[in-house]
Amino acid sequence: MKLLILTTMAAIAFAAQGTANESEAPKVRAVRTAIVNTFIPNSMLPMGVVRVGEKELIAAFIDGVDIKPGSAGYLVRSTDLGKTWSKPFHTMKSDLPNVGTAIAIASLPNGDLLLTKMVETYLSDDPTWDAVFKGHTTQFKLERSTDGGKTFVDDGVLPLPKKCSAGIMGTVVVLANGDLIMPGFQYPGVSPREEGFQYGSGFFRSRDGGKTWGRMEVAFKDPVEGRENPLGFNEAAYFLNKNGTVIAYARIDSERKDTALDVGNQKAVWPVDGNNLWVVESTDHGATWSEPKETNIGGLFPAIVRLADDRYLMVCGNRHSKPSRTTYYYTSRDGYDFKFGGTAPYTRTNGVPDGNNGGSHSLVVIDENHAYLTYYGADAKLGTANNTYIEGVLLKVD
């Protein structure tokens, strides 16, 4: 999720694994766009968009880079399926200067809304974004709404080690056996490992419709076969293939190369290629997973949904694009062979992202041909620290 400006190659398509479907990949196009938020300065990291009834959508986002100290989480509502959006109606923020807060929102099968409050407590006295790299510990607190997001009540926690660095994607996926999984990752960070917990990229599982959640299960084996060092899998997207197989794609950031780029007032060394998404699958409801395989798309914070049985949509920030991290669409007929389908509109900057963008994405299925996407872009005309804002687009896939 780092706001780094990279440059590299143009759009690519990829075949992740399995036998490619010979039929043409689905087409994807923007039906209409809307600005979801500019009321809150530096809004970014949309982590969840859900549908409530026939016409309402609720979207989540935050106002701080990588949940830095002092950041807050917000919810906004649309009553016309994303044509227009309200000002924030729900805010979560800590009074402590060394705490950052973010929120994710997801729908449960019974229609309830599950809100995950991510609390990052930073261990240094640094109140700036640099604190993110100096050690912190994470908590995931749950809240539930039974009235379409009008009110939320405490609903427990996701079980984490007492001290760790963790992340959540804000989605809930229903498996073929009825289990629910919520993608996430956790690492020791600056703290010792705690016995009884797995570390890496995986998911939390509920076997009772979201009433209770178990400890995180790792899906991405690390190190992978043929690699000596761990890749550090983190952000991931999971979806249920029409044949009942669970497929997941995860991000890595461990491949560094000697390419120096100016990033604001910093000097950073990041690759112009590599750091691709990796893919795994499970045929037993997530009990066991295949060996991770590398794709050739350098993705950030992927989001994936299945619409009709032969329409799959992936969205991610492409670190191989120019400008880097541009939000790209990919589509597939079979859930394996994804092909490039276009880029996000970025209506404030005439289709070309202006710097900081592409760090997170949220999708919700509207019907078998449509999905709604929230993402963030940047526009220097905003005149804020990061110039970021949230945009939404109704996509048609056919």
XYZ file of C-alpha atoms in Angstrom, residues 1-272:
272
model
C 0.000 0.000 0.000
C 3.023 2.360 -0.106
C 2.576 5.543 -2.102
C 5.561 5.085 -4.393
C 5.686 6.338 -7.950
C 7.252 3.768 -10.251
C 7.713 3.531 -14.021
C 7.756 0.421 -16.156
C 6.149 -1.367 -19.053
C 2.718 -1.202 -20.591
C -0.351 -3.361 -20.105
C 0.016 -7.127 -20.093
C -2.235 -10.139 -19.903
C -1.421 -13.374 -18.237
C -2.419 -16.991 -17.881
C -2.131 -17.827 -14.199
C -2.402 -21.590 -14.356
C -4.629 -24.367 -15.655
C -5.849 -24.825 -19.210
C -6.732 -21.585 -20.939
C -10.284 -21.272 -22.176
C -10.120 -20.770 -25.941
C -13.149 -18.496 -25.964
C -12.574 -14.775 -25.960
C -12.222 -13.138 -22.543
C -15.214 -11.091 -21.360
C -15.283 -7.412 -22.224
C -15.407 -4.864 -19.410
C -16.439 -1.231 -19.704
C -17.415 1.651 -17.448
C -21.161 2.363 -17.478
C -20.958 5.428 -15.226
C -18.606 6.989 -12.713
C -18.960 9.045 -9.544
C -16.720 10.720 -6.999
C -17.278 8.806 -3.773
C -15.404 11.214 -1.522
C -13.463 14.453 -1.573
C -14.978 15.768 1.687
C -12.281 14.046 3.753
C -8.779 15.173 2.678
C -6.273 12.489 1.671
C -8.947 9.781 1.460
C -7.574 6.468 0.254
C -7.471 2.700 0.887
C -11.108 1.777 0.157
C -11.582 -1.510 2.005
C -15.068 -2.703 1.346
C -18.166 -1.773 -0.625
C -21.418 -3.591 0.136
C -24.952 -3.600 -1.211
C -27.912 -2.978 1.092
C -31.273 -3.796 -0.439
C -32.008 -2.863 -4.046
C -30.489 0.600 -4.347
C -28.103 1.268 -1.466
C -24.334 0.868 -1.320
C -22.021 1.530 1.620
C -18.301 2.098 1.074
C -15.382 2.263 3.519
C -12.103 4.180 3.286
C -9.485 5.898 5.469
C -7.563 9.185 5.500
C -3.988 8.121 6.194
C -1.218 6.386 4.272
C -0.867 2.768 5.439
C -3.017 3.462 8.508
C -0.396 5.864 9.876
C -0.711 7.385 13.374
C -3.827 9.527 13.663
C -5.622 8.075 10.646
C -9.353 7.402 10.817
C -11.847 5.158 9.045
C -15.073 6.344 7.407
C -18.284 4.984 5.910
C -20.295 6.716 3.181
C -23.651 5.752 1.652
C -25.251 5.848 -1.784
C -29.006 5.463 -2.197
C -28.912 5.223 -6.010
C -26.448 2.381 -6.651
C -23.410 4.630 -6.729
C -24.619 7.566 -8.820
C -24.195 9.916 -5.855
C -22.621 9.556 -2.400
C -23.214 11.055 1.019
C -20.750 12.709 3.322
C -19.338 10.260 5.926
C -22.017 9.020 8.315
C -19.798 6.817 10.480
C -16.249 7.604 11.685
C -13.843 5.568 13.778
C -10.728 7.201 15.223
C -8.583 6.859 18.331
C -7.849 9.766 20.681
C -4.294 8.463 21.132
C -1.656 10.127 18.917
C 0.261 6.878 18.318
C -2.767 4.921 17.027
C -4.013 4.619 13.459
C -7.499 3.328 12.640
C -9.011 1.859 9.483
C -12.275 0.077 8.783
C -13.381 -2.600 6.369
C -16.969 -3.618 5.668
C -18.423 -6.840 4.266
C -21.807 -8.533 3.861
C -22.698 -11.787 5.609
C -24.990 -14.421 4.056
C -27.882 -13.536 6.389
C -27.784 -9.891 5.269
C -25.972 -8.494 8.312
C -23.021 -6.170 7.754
C -19.688 -6.979 9.386
C -17.365 -4.087 10.123
C -13.715 -4.802 10.970
C -11.942 -2.039 12.875
C -8.182 -2.249 12.360
C -6.249 -0.645 15.192
C -2.528 -0.069 14.638
C -0.646 0.924 17.805
C 2.772 2.349 16.947
C 5.606 1.635 19.338
C 7.649 4.770 18.629
C 6.896 8.363 19.501
C 6.983 9.307 15.820
C 3.566 10.719 14.771
C 4.401 10.701 11.044
C 4.108 8.089 8.299
C 7.686 6.977 9.111
C 6.286 5.342 12.247
C 4.775 2.650 9.994
C 8.305 1.301 9.440
C 9.402 1.492 13.089
C 7.234 -1.255 14.534
C 3.603 -1.550 15.540
C 1.091 -4.060 16.815
C -2.372 -4.774 15.383
C -5.853 -5.550 16.688
C -8.981 -6.433 14.677
C -12.220 -5.473 16.445
C -15.543 -6.550 14.929
C -18.874 -4.735 14.836
C -22.174 -5.902 13.333
C -25.145 -4.110 11.851
C -28.562 -5.740 11.503
C -30.285 -2.616 10.147
C -28.424 -1.868 6.933
C -25.596 0.106 8.493
C -27.700 2.538 10.518
C -26.226 1.231 13.786
C -23.323 -1.041 14.726
C -22.732 -3.050 17.916
C -19.620 -4.811 19.222
C -19.284 -8.323 17.823
C -16.029 -9.686 19.213
C -12.562 -9.751 17.677
C -10.543 -11.655 15.126
C -8.070 -13.773 17.101
C -4.531 -12.431 16.637
C -1.296 -12.941 18.519
C -1.003 -10.445 21.375
C 1.665 -8.582 19.412
C 1.948 -8.788 15.635
C 1.751 -6.771 12.434
C -1.355 -7.731 10.471
C -3.647 -6.655 7.665
C -7.144 -7.426 6.426
C -8.685 -7.054 2.966
C -12.245 -6.374 4.071
C -13.993 -9.131 2.084
C -15.939 -12.221 3.119
C -16.094 -15.176 0.701
C -18.664 -17.979 1.032
C -17.197 -21.407 0.228
C -19.044 -24.338 -1.333
C -19.393 -26.053 2.065
C -20.921 -22.942 3.657
C -17.810 -21.792 5.532
C -16.927 -18.111 5.407
C -13.365 -16.895 4.945
C -11.954 -13.401 5.443
C -8.565 -12.807 3.740
C -5.758 -11.384 5.854
C -2.099 -11.705 6.792
C -0.048 -11.536 9.971
C 3.672 -11.434 10.731
C 5.653 -11.087 13.980
C 6.910 -7.626 13.051
C 9.176 -6.496 15.874
C 7.633 -8.963 18.369
C 8.425 -12.636 19.071
C 6.292 -15.322 17.447
C 3.495 -16.622 19.642
C 2.969 -20.371 19.908
C -0.230 -21.691 18.356
C -0.482 -19.071 15.623
C 0.396 -19.319 11.940
C 2.237 -16.464 10.267
C 1.995 -15.457 6.626
C -0.845 -14.722 4.187
C -4.121 -16.598 4.514
C -7.601 -16.149 5.961
C -9.792 -16.283 9.039
C -12.578 -18.894 8.886
C -16.075 -18.947 10.325
C -18.083 -22.172 10.408
C -21.220 -20.575 11.879
C -22.161 -17.847 9.437
C -19.851 -15.219 10.911
C -20.847 -15.506 14.576
C -17.341 -16.627 15.563
C -13.983 -16.699 13.777
C -10.982 -18.995 14.135
C -7.299 -18.141 14.068
C -5.750 -17.303 10.709
C -4.913 -20.227 8.407
C -2.017 -19.768 5.970
C -2.832 -20.409 2.301
C 0.427 -19.290 0.666
C 3.316 -21.622 1.513
C 6.483 -19.609 2.074
C 9.268 -20.111 1.025
C 7.895 -21.544 -2.197
C 9.442 -24.471 -4.012
C 12.662 -23.428 -5.755
C 13.148 -20.296 -3.642
C 15.455 -20.169 -0.651
C 14.095 -17.032 0.993
C 10.498 -16.214 1.942
C 8.574 -13.965 -0.430
C 6.474 -12.378 2.302
C 2.989 -12.868 0.810
C 0.539 -10.261 2.116
C -2.587 -8.710 0.506
C -4.728 -11.374 -1.166
C -8.037 -11.862 -2.975
C -10.019 -15.121 -2.860
C -12.945 -16.248 -4.986
C -15.006 -19.387 -5.512
C -14.689 -20.884 -8.985
C -17.856 -22.285 -10.543
C -16.465 -25.820 -10.000
C -16.197 -25.227 -6.224
C -12.444 -24.671 -6.217
C -11.180 -21.746 -4.130
C -8.595 -19.619 -5.959
C -6.469 -16.891 -4.363
C -3.966 -14.310 -5.603
C -1.496 -12.579 -3.276
C 0.926 -9.668 -3.454
C 4.635 -9.692 -2.560
C 7.113 -6.837 -2.035
C 10.329 -8.779 -1.497
C 11.961 -8.512 -4.929
C 14.226 -5.437 -4.850
C 16.508 -4.387 -7.680
C 19.031 -1.597 -8.165
C 16.660 0.948 -9.651
C 16.657 4.173 -7.639
C 13.583 6.382 -7.906
C 12.726 9.704 -6.311
C 9.725 9.287 -4.024
C 8.847 12.668 -2.639
C 11.789 13.689 -0.500
C 12.972 10.101 -0.150
C 15.239 7.865 -2.180
C 13.876 4.373 -2.600
C 15.104 1.263 -4.378
C 12.284 -0.643 -6.046
C 12.158 -2.903 -9.103
C 10.807 -1.943 -12.479
